[in-house]
PDB file of N, CA and C in Angstrom:
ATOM      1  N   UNK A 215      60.475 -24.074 -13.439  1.00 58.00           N
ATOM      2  CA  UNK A 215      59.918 -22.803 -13.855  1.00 58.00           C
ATOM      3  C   UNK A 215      58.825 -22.406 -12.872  1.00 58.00           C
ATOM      4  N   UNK A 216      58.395 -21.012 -12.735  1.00 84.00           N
ATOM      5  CA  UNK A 216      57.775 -20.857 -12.112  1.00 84.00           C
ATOM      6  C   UNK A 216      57.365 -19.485 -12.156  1.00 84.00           C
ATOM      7  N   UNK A 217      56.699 -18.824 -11.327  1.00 89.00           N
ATOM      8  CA  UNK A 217      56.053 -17.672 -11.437  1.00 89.00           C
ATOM      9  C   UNK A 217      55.587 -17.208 -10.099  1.00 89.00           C
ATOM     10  N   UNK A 218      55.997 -15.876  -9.932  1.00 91.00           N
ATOM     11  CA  UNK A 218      54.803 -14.900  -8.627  1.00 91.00           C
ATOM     12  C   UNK A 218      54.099 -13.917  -8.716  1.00 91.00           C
ATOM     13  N   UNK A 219      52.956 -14.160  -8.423  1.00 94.00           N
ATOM     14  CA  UNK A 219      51.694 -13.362  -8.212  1.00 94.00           C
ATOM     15  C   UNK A 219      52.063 -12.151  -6.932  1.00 94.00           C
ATOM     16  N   UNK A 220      52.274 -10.702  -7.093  1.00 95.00           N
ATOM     17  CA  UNK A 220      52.261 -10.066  -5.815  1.00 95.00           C
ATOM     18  C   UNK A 220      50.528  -9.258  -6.292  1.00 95.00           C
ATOM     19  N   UNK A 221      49.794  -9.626  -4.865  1.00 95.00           N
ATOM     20  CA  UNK A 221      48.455  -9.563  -4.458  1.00 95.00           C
ATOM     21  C   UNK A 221      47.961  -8.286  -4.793  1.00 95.00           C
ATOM     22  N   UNK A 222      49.145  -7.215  -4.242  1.00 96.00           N
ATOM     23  CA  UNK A 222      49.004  -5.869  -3.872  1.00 96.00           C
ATOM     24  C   UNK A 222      49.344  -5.229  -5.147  1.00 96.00           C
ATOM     25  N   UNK A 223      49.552  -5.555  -6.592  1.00 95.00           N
ATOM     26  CA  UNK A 223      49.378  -5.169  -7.718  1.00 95.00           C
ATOM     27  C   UNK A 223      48.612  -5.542  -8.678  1.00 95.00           C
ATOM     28  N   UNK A 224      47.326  -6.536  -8.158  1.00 97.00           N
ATOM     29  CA  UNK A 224      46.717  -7.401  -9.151  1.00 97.00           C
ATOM     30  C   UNK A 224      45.579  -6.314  -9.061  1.00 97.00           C
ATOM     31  N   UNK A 225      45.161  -6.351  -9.794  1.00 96.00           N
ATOM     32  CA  UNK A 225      43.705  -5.462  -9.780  1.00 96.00           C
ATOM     33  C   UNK A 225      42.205  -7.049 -10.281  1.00 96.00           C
ATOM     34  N   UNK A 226      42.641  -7.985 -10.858  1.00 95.00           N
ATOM     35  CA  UNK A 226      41.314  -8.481 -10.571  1.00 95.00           C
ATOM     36  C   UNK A 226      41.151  -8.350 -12.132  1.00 95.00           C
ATOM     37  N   UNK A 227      41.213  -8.515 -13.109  1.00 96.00           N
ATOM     38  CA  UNK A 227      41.082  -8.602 -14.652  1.00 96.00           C
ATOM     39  C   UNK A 227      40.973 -10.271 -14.845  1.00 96.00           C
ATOM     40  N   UNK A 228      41.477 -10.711 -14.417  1.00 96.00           N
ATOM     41  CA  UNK A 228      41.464 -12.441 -14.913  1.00 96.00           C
ATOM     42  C   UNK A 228      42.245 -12.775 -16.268  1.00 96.00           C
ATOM     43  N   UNK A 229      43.086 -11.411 -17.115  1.00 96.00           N
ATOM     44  CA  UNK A 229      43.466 -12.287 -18.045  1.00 96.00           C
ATOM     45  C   UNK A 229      44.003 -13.113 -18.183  1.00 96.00           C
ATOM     46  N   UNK A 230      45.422 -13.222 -16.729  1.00 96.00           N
ATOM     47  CA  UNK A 230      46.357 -14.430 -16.364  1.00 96.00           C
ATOM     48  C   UNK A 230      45.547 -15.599 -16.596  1.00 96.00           C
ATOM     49  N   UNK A 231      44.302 -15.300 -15.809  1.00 97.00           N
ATOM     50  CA  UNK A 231      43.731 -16.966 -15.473  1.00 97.00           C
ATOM     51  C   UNK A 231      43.010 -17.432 -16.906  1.00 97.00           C
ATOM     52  N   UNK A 232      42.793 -16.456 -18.208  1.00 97.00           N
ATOM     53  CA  UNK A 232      42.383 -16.923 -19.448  1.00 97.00           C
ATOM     54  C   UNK A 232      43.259 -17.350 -20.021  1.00 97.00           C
ATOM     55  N   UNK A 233      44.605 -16.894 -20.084  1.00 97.00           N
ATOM     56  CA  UNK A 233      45.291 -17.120 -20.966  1.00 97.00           C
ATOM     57  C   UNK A 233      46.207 -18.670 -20.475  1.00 97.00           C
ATOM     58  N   UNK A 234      46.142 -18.709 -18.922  1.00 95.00           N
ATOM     59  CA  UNK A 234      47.011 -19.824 -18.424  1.00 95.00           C
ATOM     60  C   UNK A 234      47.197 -21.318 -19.487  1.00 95.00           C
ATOM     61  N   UNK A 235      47.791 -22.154 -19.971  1.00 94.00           N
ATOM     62  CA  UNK A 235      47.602 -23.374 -21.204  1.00 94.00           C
ATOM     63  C   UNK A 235      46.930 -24.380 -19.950  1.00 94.00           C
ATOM     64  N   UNK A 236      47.791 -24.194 -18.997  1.00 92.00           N
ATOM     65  CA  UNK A 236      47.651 -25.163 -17.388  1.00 92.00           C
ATOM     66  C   UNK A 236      46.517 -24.849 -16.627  1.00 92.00           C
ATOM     67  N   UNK A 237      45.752 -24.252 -16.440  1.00 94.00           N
ATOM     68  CA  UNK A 237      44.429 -23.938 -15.904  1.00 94.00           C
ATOM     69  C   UNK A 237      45.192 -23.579 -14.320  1.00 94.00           C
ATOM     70  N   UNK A 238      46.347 -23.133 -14.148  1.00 95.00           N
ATOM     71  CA  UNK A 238      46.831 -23.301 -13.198  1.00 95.00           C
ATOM     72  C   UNK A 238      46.609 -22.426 -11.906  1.00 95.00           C
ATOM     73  N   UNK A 239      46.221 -20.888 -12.977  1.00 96.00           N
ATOM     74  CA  UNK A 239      45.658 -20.012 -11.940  1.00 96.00           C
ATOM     75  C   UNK A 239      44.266 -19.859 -11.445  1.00 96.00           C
ATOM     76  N   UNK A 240      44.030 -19.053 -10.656  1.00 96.00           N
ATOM     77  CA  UNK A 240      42.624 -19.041 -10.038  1.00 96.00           C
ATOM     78  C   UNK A 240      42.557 -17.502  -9.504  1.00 96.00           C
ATOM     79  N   UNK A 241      41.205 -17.262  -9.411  1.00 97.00           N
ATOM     80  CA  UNK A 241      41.009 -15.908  -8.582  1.00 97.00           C
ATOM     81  C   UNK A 241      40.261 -16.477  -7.416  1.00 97.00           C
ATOM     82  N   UNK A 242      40.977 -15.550  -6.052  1.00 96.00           N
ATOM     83  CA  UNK A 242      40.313 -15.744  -5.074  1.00 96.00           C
ATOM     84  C   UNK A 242      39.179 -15.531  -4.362  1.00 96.00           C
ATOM     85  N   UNK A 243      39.011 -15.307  -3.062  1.00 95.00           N
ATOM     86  CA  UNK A 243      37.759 -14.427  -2.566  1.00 95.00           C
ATOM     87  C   UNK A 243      37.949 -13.159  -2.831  1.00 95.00           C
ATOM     88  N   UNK A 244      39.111 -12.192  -2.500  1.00 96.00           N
ATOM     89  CA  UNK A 244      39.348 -11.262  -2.911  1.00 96.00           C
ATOM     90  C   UNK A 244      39.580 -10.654  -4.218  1.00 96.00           C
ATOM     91  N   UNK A 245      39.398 -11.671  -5.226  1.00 96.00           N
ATOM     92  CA  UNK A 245      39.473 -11.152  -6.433  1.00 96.00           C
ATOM     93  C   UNK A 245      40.944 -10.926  -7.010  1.00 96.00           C
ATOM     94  N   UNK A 246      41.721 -11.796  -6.450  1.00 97.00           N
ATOM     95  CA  UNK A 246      43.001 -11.680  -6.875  1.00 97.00           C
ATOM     96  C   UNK A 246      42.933 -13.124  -7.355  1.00 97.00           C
ATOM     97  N   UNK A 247      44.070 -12.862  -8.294  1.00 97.00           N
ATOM     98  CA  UNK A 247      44.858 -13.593  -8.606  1.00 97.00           C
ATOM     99  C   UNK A 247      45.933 -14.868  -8.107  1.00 97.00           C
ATOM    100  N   UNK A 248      45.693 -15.892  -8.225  1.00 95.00           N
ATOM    101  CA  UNK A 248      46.897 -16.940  -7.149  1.00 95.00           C
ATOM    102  C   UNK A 248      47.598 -18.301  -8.230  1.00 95.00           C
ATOM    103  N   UNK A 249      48.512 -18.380  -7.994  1.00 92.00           N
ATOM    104  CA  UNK A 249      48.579 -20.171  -8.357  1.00 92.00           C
ATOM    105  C   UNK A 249      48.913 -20.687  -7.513  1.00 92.00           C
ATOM    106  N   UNK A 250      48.068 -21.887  -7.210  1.00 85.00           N
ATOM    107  CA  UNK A 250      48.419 -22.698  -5.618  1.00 85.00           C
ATOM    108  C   UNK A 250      49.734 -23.488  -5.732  1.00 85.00           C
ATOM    109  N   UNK A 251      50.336 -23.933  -7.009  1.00 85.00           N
ATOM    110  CA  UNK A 251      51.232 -24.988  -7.106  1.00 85.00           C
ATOM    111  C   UNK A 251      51.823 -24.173  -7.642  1.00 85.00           C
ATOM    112  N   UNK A 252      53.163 -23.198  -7.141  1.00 83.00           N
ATOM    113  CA  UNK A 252      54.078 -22.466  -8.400  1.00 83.00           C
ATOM    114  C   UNK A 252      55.014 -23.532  -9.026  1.00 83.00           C
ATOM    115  N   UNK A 253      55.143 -24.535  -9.002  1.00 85.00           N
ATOM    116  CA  UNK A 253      56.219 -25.720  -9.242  1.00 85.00           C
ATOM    117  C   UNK A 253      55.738 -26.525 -10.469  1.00 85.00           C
ATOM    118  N   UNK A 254      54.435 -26.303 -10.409  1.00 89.00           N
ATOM    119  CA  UNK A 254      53.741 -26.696 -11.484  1.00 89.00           C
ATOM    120  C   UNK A 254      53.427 -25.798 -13.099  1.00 89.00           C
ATOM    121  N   UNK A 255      54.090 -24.568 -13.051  1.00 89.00           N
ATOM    122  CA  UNK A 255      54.020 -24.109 -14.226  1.00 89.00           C
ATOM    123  C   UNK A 255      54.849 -24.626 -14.937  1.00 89.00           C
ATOM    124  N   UNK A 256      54.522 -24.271 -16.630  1.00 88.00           N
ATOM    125  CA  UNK A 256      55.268 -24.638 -17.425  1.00 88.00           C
ATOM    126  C   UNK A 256      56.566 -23.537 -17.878  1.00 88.00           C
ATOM    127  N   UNK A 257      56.381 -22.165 -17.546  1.00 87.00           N
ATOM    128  CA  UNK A 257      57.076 -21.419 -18.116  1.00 87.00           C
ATOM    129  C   UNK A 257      56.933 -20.767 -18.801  1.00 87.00           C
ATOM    130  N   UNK A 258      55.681 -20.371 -19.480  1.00 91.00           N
ATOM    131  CA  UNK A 258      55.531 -20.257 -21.392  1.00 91.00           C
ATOM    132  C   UNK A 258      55.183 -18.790 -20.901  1.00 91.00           C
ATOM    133  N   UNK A 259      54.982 -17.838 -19.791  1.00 91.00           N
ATOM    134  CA  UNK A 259      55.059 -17.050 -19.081  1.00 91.00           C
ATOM    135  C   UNK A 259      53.905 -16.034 -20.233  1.00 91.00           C
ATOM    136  N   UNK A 260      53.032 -16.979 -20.646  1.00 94.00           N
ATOM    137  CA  UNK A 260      51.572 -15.882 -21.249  1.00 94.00           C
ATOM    138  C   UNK A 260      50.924 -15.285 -20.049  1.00 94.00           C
ATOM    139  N   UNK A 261      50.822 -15.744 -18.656  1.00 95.00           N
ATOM    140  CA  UNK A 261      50.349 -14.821 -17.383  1.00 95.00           C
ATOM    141  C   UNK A 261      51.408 -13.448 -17.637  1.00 95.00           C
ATOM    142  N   UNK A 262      52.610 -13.650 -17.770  1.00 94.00           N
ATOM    143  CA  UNK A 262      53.480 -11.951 -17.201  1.00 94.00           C
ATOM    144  C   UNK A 262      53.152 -10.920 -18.480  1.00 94.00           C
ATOM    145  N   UNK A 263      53.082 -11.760 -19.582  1.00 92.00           N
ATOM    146  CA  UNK A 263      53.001 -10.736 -20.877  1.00 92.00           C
ATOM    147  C   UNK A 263      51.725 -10.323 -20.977  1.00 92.00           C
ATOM    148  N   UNK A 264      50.623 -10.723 -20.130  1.00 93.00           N
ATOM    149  CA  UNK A 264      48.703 -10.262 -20.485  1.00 93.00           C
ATOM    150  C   UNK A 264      48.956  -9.562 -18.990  1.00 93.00           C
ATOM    151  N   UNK A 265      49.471 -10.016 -18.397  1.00 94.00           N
ATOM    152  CA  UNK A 265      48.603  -8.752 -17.127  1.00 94.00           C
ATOM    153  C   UNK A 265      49.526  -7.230 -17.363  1.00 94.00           C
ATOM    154  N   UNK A 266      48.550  -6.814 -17.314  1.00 92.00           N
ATOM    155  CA  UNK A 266      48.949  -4.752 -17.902  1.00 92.00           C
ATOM    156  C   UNK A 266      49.198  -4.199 -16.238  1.00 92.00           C
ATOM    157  N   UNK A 267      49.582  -4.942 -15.113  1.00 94.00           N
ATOM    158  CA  UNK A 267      50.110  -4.436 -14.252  1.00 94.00           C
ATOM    159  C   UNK A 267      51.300  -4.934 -13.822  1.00 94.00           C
ATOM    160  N   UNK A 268      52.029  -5.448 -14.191  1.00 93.00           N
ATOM    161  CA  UNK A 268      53.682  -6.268 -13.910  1.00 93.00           C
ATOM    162  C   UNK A 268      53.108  -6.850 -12.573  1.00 93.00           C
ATOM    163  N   UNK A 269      52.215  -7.737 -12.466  1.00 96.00           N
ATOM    164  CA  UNK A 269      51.502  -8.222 -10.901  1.00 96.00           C
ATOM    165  C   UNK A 269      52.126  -9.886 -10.932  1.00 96.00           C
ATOM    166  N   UNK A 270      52.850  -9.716 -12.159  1.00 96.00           N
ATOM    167  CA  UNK A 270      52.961 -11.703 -12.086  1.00 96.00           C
ATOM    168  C   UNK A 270      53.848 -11.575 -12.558  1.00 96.00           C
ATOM    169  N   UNK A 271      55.386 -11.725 -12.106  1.00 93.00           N
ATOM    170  CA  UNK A 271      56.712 -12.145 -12.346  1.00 93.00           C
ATOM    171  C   UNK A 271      57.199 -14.050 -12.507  1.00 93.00           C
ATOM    172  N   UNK A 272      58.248 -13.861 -14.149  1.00 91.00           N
ATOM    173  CA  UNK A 272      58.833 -15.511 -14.181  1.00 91.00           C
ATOM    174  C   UNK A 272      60.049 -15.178 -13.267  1.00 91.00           C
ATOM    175  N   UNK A 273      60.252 -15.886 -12.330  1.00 88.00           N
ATOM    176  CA  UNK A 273      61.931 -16.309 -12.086  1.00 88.00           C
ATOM    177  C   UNK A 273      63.016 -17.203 -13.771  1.00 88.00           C
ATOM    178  N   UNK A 274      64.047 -16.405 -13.571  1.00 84.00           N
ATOM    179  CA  UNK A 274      64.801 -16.606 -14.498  1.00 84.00           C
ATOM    180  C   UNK A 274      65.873 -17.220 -13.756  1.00 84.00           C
ATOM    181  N   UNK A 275      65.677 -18.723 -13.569  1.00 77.00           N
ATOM    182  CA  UNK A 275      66.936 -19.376 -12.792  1.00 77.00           C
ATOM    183  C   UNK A 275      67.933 -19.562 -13.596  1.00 77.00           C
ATOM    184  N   UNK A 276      69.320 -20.215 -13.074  1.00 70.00           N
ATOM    185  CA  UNK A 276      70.508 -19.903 -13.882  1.00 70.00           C
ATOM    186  C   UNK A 276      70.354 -21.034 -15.276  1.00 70.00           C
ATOM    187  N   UNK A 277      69.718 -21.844 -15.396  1.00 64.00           N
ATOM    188  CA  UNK A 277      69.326 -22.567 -16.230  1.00 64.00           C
ATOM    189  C   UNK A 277      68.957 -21.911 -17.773  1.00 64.00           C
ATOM    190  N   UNK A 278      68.616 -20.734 -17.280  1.00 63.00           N
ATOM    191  CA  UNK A 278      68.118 -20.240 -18.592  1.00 63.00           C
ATOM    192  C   UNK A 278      68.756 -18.974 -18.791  1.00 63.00           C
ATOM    193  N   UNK A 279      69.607 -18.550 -17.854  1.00 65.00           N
ATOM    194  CA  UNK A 279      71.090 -17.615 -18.185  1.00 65.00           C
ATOM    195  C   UNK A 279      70.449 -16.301 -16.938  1.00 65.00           C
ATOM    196  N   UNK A 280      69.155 -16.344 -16.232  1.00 69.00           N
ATOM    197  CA  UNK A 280      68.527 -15.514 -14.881  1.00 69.00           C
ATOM    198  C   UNK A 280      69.209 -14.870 -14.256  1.00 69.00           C
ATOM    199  N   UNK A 281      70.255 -16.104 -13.584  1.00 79.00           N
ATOM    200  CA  UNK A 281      70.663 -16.106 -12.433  1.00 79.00           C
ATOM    201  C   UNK A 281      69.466 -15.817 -11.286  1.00 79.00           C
ATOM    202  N   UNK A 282      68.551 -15.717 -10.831  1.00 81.00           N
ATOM    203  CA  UNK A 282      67.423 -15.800  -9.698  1.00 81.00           C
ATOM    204  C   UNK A 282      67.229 -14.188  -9.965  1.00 81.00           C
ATOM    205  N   UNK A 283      67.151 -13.597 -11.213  1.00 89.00           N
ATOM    206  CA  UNK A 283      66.230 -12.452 -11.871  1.00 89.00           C
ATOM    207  C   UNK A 283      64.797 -12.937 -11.952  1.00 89.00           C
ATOM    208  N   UNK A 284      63.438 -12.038 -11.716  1.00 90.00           N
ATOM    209  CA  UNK A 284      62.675 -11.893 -11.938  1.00 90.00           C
ATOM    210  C   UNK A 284      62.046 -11.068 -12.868  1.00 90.00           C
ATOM    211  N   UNK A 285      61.563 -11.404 -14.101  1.00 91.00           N
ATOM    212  CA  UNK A 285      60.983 -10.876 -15.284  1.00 91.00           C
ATOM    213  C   UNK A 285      59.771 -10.430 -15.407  1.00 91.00           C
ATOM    214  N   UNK A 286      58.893  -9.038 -15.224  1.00 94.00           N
ATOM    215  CA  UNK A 286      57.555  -8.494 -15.303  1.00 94.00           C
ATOM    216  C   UNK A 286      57.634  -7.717 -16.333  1.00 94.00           C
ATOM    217  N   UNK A 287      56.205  -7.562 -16.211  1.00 93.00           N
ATOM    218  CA  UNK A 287      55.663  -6.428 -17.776  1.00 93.00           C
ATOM    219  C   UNK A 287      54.484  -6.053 -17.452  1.00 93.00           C
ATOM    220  N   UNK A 288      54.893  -4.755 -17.656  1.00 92.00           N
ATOM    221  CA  UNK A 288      53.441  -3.560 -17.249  1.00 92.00           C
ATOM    222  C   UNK A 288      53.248  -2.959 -18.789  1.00 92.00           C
ATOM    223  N   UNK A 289      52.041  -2.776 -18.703  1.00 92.00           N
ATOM    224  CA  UNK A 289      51.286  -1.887 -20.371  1.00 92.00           C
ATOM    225  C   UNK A 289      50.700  -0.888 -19.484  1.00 92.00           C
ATOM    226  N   UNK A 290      51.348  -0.035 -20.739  1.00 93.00           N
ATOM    227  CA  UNK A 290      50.481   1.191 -20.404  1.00 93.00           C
ATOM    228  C   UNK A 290      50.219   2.001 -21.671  1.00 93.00           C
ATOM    229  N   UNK A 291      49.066   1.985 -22.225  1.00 92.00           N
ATOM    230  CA  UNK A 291      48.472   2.347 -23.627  1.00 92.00           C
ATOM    231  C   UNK A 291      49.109   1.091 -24.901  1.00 92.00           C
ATOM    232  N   UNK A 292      49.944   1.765 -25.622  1.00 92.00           N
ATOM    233  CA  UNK A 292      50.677   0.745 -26.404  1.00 92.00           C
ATOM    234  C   UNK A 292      51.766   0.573 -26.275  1.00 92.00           C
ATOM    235  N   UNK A 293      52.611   1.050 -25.227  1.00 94.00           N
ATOM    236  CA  UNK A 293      54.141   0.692 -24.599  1.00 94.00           C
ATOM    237  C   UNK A 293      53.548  -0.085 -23.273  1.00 94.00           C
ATOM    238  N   UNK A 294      54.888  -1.116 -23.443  1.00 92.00           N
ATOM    239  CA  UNK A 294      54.776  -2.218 -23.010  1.00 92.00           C
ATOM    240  C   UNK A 294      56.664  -1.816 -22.281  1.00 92.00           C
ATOM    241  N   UNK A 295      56.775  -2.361 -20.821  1.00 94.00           N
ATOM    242  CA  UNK A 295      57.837  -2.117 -19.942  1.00 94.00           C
ATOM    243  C   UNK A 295      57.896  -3.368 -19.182  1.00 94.00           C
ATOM    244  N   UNK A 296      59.290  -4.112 -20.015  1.00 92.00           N
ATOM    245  CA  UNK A 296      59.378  -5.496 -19.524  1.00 92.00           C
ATOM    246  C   UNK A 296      60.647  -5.093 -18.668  1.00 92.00           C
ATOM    247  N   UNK A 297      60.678  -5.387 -17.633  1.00 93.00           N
ATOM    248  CA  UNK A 297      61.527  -5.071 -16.509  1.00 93.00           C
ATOM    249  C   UNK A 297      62.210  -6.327 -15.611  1.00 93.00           C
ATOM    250  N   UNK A 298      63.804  -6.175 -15.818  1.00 91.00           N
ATOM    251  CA  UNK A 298      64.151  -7.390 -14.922  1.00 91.00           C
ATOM    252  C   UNK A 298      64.527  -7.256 -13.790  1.00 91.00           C
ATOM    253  N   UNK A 299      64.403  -7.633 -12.815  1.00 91.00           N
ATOM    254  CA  UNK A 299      64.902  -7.219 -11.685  1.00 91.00           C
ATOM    255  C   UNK A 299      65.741  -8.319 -10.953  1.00 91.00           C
ATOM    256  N   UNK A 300      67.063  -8.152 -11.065  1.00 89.00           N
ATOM    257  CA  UNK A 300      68.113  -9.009 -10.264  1.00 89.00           C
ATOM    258  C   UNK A 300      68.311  -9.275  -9.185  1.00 89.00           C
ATOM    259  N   UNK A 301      68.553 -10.408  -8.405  1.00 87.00           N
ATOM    260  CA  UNK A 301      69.003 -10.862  -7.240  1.00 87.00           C
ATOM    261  C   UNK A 301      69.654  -9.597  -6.329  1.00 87.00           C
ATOM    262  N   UNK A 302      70.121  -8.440  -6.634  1.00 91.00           N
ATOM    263  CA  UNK A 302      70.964  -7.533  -5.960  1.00 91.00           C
ATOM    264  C   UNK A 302      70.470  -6.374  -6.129  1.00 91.00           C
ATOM    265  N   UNK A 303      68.873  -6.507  -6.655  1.00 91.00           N
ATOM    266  CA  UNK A 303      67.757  -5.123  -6.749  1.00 91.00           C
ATOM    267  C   UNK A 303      67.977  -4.229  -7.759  1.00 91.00           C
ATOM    268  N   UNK A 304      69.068  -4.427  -9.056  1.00 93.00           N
ATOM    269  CA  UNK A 304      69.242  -3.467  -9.531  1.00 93.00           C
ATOM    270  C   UNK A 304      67.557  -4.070 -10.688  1.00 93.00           C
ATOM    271  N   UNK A 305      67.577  -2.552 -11.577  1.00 93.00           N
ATOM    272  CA  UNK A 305      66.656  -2.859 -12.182  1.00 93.00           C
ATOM    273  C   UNK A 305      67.020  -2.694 -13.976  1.00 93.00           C
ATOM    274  N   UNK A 306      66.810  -3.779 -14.826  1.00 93.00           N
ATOM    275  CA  UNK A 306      66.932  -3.317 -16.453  1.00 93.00           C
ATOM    276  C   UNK A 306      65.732  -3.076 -16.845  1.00 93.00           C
ATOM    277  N   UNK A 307      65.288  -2.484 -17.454  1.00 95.00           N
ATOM    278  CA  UNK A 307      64.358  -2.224 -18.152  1.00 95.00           C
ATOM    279  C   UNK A 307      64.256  -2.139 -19.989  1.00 95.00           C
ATOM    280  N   UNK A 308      63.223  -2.794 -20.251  1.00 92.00           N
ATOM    281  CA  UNK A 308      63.402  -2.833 -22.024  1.00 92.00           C
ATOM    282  C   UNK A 308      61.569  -2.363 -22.359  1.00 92.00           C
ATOM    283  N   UNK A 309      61.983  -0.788 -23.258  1.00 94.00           N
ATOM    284  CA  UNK A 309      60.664  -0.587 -23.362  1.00 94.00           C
ATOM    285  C   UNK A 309      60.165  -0.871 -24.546  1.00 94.00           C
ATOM    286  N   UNK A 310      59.114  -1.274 -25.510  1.00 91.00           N
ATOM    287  CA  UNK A 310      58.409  -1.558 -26.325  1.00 91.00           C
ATOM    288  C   UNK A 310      57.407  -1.003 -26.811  1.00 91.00           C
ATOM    289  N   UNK A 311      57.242  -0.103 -27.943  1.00 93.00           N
ATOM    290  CA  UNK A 311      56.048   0.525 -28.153  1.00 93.00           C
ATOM    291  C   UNK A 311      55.588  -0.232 -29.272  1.00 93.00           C
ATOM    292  N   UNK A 312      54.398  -0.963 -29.446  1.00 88.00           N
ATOM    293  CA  UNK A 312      53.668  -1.636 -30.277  1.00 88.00           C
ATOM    294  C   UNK A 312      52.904  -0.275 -31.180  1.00 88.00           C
ATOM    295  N   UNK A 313      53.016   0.545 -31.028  1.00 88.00           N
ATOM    296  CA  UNK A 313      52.961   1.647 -32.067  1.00 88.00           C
ATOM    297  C   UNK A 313      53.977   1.594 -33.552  1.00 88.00           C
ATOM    298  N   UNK A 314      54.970   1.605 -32.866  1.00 85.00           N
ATOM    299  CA  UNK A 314      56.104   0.866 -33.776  1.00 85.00           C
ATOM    300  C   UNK A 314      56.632   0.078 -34.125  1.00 85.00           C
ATOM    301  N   UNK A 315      55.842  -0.973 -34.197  1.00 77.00           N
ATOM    302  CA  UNK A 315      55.818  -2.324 -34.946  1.00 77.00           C
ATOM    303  C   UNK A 315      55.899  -2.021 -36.272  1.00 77.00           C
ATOM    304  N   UNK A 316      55.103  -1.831 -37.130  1.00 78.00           N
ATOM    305  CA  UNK A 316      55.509  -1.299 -38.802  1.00 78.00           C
ATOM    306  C   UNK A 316      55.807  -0.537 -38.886  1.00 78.00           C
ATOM    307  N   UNK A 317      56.573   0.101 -38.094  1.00 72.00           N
ATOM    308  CA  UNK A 317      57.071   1.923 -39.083  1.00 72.00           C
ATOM    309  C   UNK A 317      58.502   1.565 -39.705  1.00 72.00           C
ATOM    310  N   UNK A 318      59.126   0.323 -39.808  1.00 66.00           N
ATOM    311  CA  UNK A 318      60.912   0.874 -40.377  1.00 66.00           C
ATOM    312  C   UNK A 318      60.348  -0.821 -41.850  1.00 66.00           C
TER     313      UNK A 318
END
């Protein structure tokens, strides 16, 4: 399991690095975001679901039905846009409005 940090979407919040179980992430000099050991996560992928900029993608290897898809999630107000993106660039998208959690 594992996970990537892209630099150029992190804005510097630290929730990844609160929520990590593994203490695994860190912020840098620049105020980003890193994990030095990606080999060392566990998977439990609480970094992709807290950062509100899709800045930290899980790889979904074929092990867990992926195929070498990458899984992010961006918030924006109370919709939430978990987005997969496949080996061949296409993109799925599944949107979520936590607005509508109790309405049915």
């Amino acid at each position: 399991m594992s996970i990537k940090i892209d630099k150029n979407k992190c804005v510097g919040c630290s929730r990844c690095v609160e929520v990590c179980p593994g203490n695994l992430i860190k912020i840098d000099g620049e105020k980003k975001a890193f994990i030095k050991y990606e080999r060392d996560c566990w998977g439990c992928t609480s970094c992709v679901k807290e950062c509100p900029r899709g800045a930290v993608s899980f790889f979904l290897g074929a092990d867990i039905g992926g195929r070498g898809a990458m899984l992010a999630v961006e918030t924006k107000g109370a919709v939430r846009f978990w987005r997969v993106t496949k080996i061949d660039g296409s993109v799925q998208e599944i949107i979520v409005n936590s607005s509508d959690a109790n309405k049915y």
